[in-house]
Short mmCIF file of C-alpha atoms in Angstrom, two decimals:
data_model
loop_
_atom_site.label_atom_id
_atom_site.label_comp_id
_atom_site.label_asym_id
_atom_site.label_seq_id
_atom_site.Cartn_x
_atom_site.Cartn_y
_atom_site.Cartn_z
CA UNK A 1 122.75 62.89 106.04
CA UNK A 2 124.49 59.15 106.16
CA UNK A 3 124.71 58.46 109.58
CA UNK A 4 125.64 54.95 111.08
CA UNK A 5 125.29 53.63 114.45
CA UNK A 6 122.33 52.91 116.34
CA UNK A 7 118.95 54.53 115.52
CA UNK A 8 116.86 56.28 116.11
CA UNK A 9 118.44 59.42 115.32
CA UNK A 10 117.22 62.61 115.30
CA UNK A 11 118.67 65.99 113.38
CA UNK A 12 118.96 69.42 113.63
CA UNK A 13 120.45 71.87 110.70
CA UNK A 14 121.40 75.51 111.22
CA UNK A 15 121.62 76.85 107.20
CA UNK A 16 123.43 80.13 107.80
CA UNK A 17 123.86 83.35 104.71
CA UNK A 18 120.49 83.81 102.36
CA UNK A 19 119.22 80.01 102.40
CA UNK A 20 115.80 79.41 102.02
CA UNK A 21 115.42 78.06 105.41
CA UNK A 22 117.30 78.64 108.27
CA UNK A 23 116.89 75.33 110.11
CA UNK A 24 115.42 72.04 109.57
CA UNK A 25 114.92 68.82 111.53
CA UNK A 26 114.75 66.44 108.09
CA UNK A 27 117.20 64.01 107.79
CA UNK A 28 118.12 64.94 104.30
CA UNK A 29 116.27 68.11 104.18
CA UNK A 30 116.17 69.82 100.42
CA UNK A 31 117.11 73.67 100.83
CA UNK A 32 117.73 76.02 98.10
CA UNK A 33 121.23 78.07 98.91
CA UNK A 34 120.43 81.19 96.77
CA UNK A 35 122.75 83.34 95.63
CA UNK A 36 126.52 82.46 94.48
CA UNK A 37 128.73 82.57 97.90
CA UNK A 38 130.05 80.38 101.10
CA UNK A 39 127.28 78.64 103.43
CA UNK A 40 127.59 77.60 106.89
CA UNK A 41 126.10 74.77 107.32
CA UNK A 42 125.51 72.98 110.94
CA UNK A 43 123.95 69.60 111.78
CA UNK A 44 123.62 67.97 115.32
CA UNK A 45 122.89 64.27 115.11
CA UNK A 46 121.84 62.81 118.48
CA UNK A 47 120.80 59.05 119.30
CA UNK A 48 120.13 56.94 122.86
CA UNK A 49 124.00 56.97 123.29
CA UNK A 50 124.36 60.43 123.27
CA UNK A 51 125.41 63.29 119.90
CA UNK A 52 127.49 64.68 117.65
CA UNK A 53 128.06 68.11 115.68
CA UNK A 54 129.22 68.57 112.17
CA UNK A 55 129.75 71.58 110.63
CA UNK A 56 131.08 72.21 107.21
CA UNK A 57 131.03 75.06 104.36
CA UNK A 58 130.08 74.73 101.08
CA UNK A 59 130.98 77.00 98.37
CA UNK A 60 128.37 78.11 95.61
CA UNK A 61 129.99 79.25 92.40
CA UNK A 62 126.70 80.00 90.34
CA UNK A 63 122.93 80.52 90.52
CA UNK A 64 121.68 76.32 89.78
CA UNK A 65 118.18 77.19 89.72
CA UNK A 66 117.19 80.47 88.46
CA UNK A 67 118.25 82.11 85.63
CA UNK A 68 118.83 86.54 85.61
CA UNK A 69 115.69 88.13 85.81
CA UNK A 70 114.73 89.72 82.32
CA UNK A 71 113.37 93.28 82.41
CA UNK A 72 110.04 93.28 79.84
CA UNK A 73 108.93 96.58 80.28
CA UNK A 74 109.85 99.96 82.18
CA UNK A 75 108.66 102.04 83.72
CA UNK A 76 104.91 100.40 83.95
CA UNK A 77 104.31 102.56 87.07
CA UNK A 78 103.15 100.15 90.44
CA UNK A 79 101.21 97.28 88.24
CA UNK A 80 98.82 95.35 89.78
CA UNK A 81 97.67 92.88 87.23
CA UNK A 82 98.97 91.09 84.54
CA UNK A 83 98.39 87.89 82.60
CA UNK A 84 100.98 85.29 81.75
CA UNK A 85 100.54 82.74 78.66
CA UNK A 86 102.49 80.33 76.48
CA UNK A 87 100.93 81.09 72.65
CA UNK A 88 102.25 79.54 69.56
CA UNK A 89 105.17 78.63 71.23
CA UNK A 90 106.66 81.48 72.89
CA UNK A 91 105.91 83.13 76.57
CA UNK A 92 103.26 86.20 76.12
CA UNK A 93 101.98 88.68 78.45
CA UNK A 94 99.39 91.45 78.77
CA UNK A 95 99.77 93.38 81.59
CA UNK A 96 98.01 97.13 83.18
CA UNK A 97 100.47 99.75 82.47
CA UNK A 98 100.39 103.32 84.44
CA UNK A 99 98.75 104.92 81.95
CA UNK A 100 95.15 102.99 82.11
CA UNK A 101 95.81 100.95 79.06
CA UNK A 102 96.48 96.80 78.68
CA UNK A 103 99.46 96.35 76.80
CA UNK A 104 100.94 93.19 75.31
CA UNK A 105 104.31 92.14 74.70
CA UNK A 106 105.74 88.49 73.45
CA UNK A 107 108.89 86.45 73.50
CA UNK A 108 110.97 86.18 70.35
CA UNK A 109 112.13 83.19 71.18
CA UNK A 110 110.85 79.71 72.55
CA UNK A 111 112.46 80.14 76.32
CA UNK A 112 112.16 84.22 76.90
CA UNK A 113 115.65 85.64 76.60
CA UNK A 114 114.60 88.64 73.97
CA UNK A 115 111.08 90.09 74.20
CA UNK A 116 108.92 92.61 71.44
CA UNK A 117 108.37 96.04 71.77
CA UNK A 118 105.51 96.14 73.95
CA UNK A 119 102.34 97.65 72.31
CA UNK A 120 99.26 99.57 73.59
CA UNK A 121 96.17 96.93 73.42
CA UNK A 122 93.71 100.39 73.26
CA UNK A 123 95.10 103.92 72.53
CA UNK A 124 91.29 105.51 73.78
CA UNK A 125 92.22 107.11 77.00
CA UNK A 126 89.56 106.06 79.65
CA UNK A 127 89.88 101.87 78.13
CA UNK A 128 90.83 100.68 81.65
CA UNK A 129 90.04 97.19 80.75
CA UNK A 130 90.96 94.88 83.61
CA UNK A 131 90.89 91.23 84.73
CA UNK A 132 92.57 89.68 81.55
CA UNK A 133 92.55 86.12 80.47
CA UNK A 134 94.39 85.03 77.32
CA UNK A 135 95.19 82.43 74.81
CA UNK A 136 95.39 81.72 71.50
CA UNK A 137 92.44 82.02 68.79
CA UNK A 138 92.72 81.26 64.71
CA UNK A 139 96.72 81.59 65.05
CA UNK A 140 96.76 84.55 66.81
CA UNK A 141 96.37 85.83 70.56
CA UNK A 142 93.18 86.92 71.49
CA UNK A 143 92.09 88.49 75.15
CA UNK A 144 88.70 88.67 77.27
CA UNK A 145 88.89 91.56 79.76
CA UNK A 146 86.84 93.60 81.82
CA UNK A 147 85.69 97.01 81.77
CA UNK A 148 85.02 98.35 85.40
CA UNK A 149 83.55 101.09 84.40
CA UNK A 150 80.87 100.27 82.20
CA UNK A 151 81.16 96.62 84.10
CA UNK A 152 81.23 94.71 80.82
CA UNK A 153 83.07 92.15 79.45
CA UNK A 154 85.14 92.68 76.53
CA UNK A 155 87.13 90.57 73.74
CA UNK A 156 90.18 91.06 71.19
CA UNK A 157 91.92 89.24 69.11
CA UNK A 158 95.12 90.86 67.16
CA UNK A 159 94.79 90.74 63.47
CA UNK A 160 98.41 89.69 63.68
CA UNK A 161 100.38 86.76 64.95
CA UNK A 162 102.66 88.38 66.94
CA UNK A 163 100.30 91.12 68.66
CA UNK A 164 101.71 94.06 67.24
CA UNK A 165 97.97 94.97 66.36
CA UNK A 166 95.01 95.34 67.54
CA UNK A 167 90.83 95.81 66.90
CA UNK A 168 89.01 97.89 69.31
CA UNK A 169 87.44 95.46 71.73
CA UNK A 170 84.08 94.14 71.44
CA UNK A 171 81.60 93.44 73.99
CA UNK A 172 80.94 89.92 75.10
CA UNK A 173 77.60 90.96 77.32
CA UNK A 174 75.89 94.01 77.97
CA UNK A 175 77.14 93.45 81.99
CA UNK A 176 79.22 91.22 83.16
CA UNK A 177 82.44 91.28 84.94
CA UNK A 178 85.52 88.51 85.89
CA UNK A 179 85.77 87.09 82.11
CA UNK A 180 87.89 84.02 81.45
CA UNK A 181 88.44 83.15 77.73
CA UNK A 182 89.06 79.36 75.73
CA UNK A 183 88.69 77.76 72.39
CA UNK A 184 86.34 75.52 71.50
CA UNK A 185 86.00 73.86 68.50
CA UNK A 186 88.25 76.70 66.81
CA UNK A 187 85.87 79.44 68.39
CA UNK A 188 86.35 81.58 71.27
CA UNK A 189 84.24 80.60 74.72
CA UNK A 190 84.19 82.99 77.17
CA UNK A 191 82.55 83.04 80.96
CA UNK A 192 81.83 85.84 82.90
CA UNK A 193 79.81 86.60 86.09
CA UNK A 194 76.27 88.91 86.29
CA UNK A 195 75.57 89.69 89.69
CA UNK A 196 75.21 86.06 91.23
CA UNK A 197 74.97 84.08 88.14
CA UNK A 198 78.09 82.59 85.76
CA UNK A 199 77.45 82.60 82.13
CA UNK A 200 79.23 81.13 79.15
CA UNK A 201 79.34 82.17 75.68
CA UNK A 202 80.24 80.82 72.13
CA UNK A 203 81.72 83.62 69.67
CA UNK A 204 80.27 82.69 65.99
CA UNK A 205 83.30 83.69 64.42
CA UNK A 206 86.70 84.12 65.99
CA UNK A 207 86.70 88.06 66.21
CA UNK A 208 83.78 88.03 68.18
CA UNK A 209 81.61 90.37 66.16
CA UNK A 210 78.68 88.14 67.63
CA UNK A 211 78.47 85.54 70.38
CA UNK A 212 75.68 82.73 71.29
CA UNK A 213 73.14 83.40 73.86
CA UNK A 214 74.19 83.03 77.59
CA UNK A 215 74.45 79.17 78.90
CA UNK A 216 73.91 79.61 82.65
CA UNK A 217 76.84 77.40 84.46
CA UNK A 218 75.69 78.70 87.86
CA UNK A 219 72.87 80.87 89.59
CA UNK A 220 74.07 81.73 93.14
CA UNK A 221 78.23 82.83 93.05
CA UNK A 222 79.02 84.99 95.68
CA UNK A 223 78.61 88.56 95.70
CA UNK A 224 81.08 91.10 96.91
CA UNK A 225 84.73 89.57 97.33
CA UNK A 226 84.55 87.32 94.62
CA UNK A 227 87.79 85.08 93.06
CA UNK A 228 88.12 82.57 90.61
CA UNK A 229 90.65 81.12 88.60
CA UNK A 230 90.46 79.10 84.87
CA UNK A 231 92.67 76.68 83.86
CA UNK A 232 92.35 73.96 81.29
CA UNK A 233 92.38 70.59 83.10
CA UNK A 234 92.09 67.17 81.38
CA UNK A 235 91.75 69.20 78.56
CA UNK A 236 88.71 70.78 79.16
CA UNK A 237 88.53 74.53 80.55
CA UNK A 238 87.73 74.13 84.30
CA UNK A 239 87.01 76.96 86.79
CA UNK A 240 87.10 77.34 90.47
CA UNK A 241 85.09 80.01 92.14
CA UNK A 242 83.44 80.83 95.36
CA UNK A 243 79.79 80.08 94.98
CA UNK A 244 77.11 80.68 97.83
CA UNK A 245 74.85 78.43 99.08
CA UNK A 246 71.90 80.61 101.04
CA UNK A 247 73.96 80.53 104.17
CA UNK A 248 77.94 80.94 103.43
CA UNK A 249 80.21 81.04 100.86
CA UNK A 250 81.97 78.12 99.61
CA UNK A 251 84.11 77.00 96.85
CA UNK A 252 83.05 75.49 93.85
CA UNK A 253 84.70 73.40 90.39
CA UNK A 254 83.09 73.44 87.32
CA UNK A 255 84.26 72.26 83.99
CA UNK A 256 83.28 72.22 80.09
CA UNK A 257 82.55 69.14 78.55
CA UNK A 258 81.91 69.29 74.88
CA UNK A 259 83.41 70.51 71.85
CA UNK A 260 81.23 73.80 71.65
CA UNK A 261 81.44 75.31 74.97
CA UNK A 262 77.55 74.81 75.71
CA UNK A 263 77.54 71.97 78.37
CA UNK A 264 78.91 72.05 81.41
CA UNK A 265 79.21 70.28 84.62
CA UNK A 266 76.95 70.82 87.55
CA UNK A 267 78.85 72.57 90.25
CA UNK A 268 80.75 70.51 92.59
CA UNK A 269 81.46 71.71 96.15
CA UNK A 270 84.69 71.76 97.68
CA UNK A 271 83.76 71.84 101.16
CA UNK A 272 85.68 74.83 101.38
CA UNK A 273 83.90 77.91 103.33
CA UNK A 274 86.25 80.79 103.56
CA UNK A 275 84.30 83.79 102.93
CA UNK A 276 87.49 86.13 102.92
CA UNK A 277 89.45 84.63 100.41
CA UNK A 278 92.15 86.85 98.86
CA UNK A 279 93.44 84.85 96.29
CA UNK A 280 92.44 81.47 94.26
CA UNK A 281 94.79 79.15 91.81
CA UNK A 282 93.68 76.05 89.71
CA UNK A 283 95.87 73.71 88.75
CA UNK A 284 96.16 70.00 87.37
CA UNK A 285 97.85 67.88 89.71
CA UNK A 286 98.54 64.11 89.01
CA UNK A 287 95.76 64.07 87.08
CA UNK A 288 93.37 65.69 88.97
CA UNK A 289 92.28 69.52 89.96
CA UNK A 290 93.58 70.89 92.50
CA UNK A 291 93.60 74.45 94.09
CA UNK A 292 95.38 76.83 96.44
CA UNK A 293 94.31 79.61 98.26
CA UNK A 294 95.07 82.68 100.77
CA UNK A 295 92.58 83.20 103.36
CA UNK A 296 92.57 86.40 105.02
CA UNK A 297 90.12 85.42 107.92
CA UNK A 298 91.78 86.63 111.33
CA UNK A 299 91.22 82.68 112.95
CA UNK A 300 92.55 81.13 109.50
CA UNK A 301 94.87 83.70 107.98
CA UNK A 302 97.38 81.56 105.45
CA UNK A 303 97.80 79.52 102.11
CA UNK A 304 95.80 76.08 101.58
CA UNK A 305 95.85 73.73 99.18
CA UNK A 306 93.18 70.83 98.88
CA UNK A 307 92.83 68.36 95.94
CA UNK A 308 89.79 66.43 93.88
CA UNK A 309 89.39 63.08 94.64
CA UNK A 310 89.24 62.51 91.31
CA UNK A 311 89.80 63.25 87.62
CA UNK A 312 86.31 64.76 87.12
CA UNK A 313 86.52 66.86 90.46
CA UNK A 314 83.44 65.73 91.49
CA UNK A 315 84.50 65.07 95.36
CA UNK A 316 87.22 66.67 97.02
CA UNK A 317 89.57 66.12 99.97
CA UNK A 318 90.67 67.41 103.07
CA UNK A 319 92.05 70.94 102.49
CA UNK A 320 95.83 71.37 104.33
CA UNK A 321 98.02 73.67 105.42
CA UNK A 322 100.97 74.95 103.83
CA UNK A 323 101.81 78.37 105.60
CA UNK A 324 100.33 79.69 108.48
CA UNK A 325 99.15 83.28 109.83
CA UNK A 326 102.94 83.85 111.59
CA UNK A 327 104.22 84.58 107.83
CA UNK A 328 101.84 86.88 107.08
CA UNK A 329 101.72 90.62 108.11
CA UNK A 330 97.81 91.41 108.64
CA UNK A 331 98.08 94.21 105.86
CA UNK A 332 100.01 92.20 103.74
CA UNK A 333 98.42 91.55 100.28
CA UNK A 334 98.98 87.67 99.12
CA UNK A 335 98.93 86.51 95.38
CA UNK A 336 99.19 82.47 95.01
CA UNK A 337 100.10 80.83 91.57
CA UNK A 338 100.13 76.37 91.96
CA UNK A 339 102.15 75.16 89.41
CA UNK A 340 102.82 71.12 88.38
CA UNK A 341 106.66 70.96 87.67
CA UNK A 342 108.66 67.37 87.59
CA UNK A 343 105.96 65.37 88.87
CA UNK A 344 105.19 67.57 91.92
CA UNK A 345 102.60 70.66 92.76
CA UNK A 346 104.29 73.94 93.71
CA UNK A 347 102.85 77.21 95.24
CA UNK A 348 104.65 80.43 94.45
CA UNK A 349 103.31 83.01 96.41
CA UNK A 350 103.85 87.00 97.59
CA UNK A 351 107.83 87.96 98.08
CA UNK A 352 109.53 85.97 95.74
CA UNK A 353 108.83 82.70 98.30
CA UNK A 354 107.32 78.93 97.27
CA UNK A 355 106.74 75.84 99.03
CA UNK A 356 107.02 72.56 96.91
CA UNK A 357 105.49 69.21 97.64
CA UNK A 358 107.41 65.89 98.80
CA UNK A 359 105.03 64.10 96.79
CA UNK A 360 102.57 63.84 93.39
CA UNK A 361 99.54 64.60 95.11
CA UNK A 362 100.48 67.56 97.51
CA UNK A 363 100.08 65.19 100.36
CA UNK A 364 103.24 66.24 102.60
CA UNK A 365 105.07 69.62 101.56
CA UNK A 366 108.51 71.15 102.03
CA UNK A 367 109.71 74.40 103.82
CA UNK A 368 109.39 77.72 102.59
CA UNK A 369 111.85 78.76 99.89
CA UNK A 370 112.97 81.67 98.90
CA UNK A 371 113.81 82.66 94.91
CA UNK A 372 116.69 84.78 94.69
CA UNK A 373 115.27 87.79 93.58
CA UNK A 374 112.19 89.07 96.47
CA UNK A 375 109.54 90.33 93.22
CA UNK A 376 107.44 93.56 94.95
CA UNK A 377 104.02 92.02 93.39
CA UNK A 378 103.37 88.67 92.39
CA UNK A 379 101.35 89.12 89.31
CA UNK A 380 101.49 85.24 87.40
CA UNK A 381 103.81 82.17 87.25
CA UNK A 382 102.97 78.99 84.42
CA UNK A 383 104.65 76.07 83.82
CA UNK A 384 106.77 75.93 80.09
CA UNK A 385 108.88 72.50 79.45
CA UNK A 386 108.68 71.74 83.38
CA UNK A 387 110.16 75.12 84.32
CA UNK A 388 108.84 78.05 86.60
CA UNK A 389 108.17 81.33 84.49
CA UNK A 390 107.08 84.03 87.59
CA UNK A 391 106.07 87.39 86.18
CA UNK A 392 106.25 90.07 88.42
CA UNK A 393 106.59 93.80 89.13
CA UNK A 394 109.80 95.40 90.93
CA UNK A 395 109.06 98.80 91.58
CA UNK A 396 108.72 100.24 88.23
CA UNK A 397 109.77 97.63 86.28
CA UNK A 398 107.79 94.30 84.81
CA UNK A 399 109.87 91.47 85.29
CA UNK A 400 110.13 87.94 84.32
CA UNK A 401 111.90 85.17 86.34
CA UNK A 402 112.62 81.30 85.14
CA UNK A 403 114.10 78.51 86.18
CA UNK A 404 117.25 77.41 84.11
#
């Protein structure tokens, strides 16, 4: 607001119809009106001498932000997991369909208007491969997944550019579960946890007939609950995981740093000791990692968000914030995604709602925002040309939202 007269001032806004907040006490507060209609809008603007009330209605002929939510697959039954990429130019995901397989569909286009056919990654009934991560290998997409009943580790690569076919999977390990998956000098790298220990591994050719032995990256990650997240940050594939430290669980970076996926960082603790966490999300932010999180402990229940000190996320800050236990339901399941969009980290997180940062670092944040749709199960959201992609399941159906 442009207010003359004496200050200090101080404001109040009442945002009335489907805003994404109903009030705010900014001065020029940024609010997302939703979908195409009239607004009510309210402000009271008080100073020493006394106040005044404004009130004024503005009219919304159009959706600014979002664009219509494609449909990618349905039905797909109530999925819980799926993976969201950007390979050879194009959006791709692989996703757990109803009937216990992985299945993979791509873009056929650079932005994600028109989508393939989606195609059954294994056709074995029983291949309940889970906990996918995937990119692109030798021109075409490739996955690592697990297998939680044999608790192994498993890779593919389609013999085809645009994933219309696919190898039966090969084992990574003979054990192993929570597989991420990079190149590395043209090769495929994967990680994967054993009990309490994190391993890499090299393929020696990119179908991954045979891998290198196991580099250990870290010999006490927690047991039980465990998350993680992978992300490639300065360049060089990064994760951040709970580790365990003889007493508590804590969070921990790590990062690759050569050309053939066999040397690594040393663990750096975050400070970070939430034992309950429900859900983890790496991101680079201004340069350096960052990470969000949902922690489910009854004295702490909410999202976080803390940032590295610096580029090599050796030292970390002071985690914050960003919403609090009183949004929340105590049953409620949370998925976080932290994005880096026009200069500034966002969090999307469960029931279509995000909070975006005033500034580079994450240092001061926004108020909760709603999208226009309210997705039933957050499943991934990436950044492509500065934009929000947000996949996600609606009932039956596996969506995809984007910003225009």
């Amino acid at each position: 607001a442009d207010v003359t007269g004496t200050g200090p001032f101080t404001y109040y806004w009442e945002f009335n119809g489907s805003c994404s907040t109903a009030t705010s006490s900014a001065a020029s507060p940024n609010v997302y009106l939703g979908s195409p209609g009239d607004y009510t809008i309210d402000l009271w603007v008080e100073n020493a001498i006394g106040a005044d009330t404004y009130s004024f209605i503005l009219t919304i002929t159009e959706d600014t932000r979002w664009d219509t939510p494609v449909v990618l697959a349905s039905p797909v039954g109530s999925s819980d997991e799926g993976v969201l990429e950007y390979i050879a130019g194009t959006p791709t995901v692989v996703w757990y369909n109803s009937d216990y397989h992985p299945y993979f569909t791509k873009a056929l286009d650079a932005i994600g208007d028109t989508w393939s056919t989606p195609v059954a990654m294994q056709t074995i009934w029983g291949d309940n491969y889970r906990q996918y991560s995937l990119c692109e290998i030798g021109g075409t997409p490739a996955i690592a997944m697990y297998d939680p009943y044999g608790w192994t580790p498993f890779y593919n690569r389609s013999a085809l550019a645009d994933g219309s076919a696919w190898s039966t999977a090969l084992q990574v390990s003979a054990d192993g579960s929570d597989p991420t998956l990079t190149t590395a000098a043209g090769l495929p790298v994967t990680t994967y946890r054993v009990d309490s220990k994190l391993y890499a591994r090299t393929g020696l050719d990119i179908d991954g007939t045979s891998w290198s032995g196991a580099t250990t990256l870290d010999d006490q990650t927690a047991t039980g609950y465990y998350r993680q997240s992978a992300e490639l940050i300065g360049g060089d594939w990064a994760l951040a995981y709970q580790g365990y430290n003889g007493l508590e669980v804590r969070l921990r970076y790590i990062h690759m740093q050569n050309d053939d996926g066999t040397d690594w960082t040393m663990p750096a603790d975050m400070g970070i000791s939430y034992s309950n966490m429900k859900s983890l999300s790496l991101a680079e932010v201004n340069g350096k990692p960052a990470v969000t999180h949902y922690n489910d402990n009854y004295s702490d229940r909410g999202i976080h968000y803390v940032q590295a000190n610096n580029a090599e996320g050796s030292s970390w800050g002071t985690p914050i914030t960003l919403v609090d236990s009183t949004h929340f339901s105590s049953t409620e399941g949370v998925t976080v995604r932290l994005l880096y969009l026009r200069g500034k980290p966002i969090v999307f997180f469960t029931g279509g709602r995000f909070v975006e940062a005033l500034d580079a670092d994450g240092t001061a944040w926004g108020e909760i925002q709603n999208t226009p749709t309210t997705p039933g199960t957050l499943l991934d959201a990436i950044a492509i040309n500065d934009k929000a992609y947000i996949l996600y399941g609606a009932g039956s159906s596996l969506c995809l939202l984007r910003e225009k």
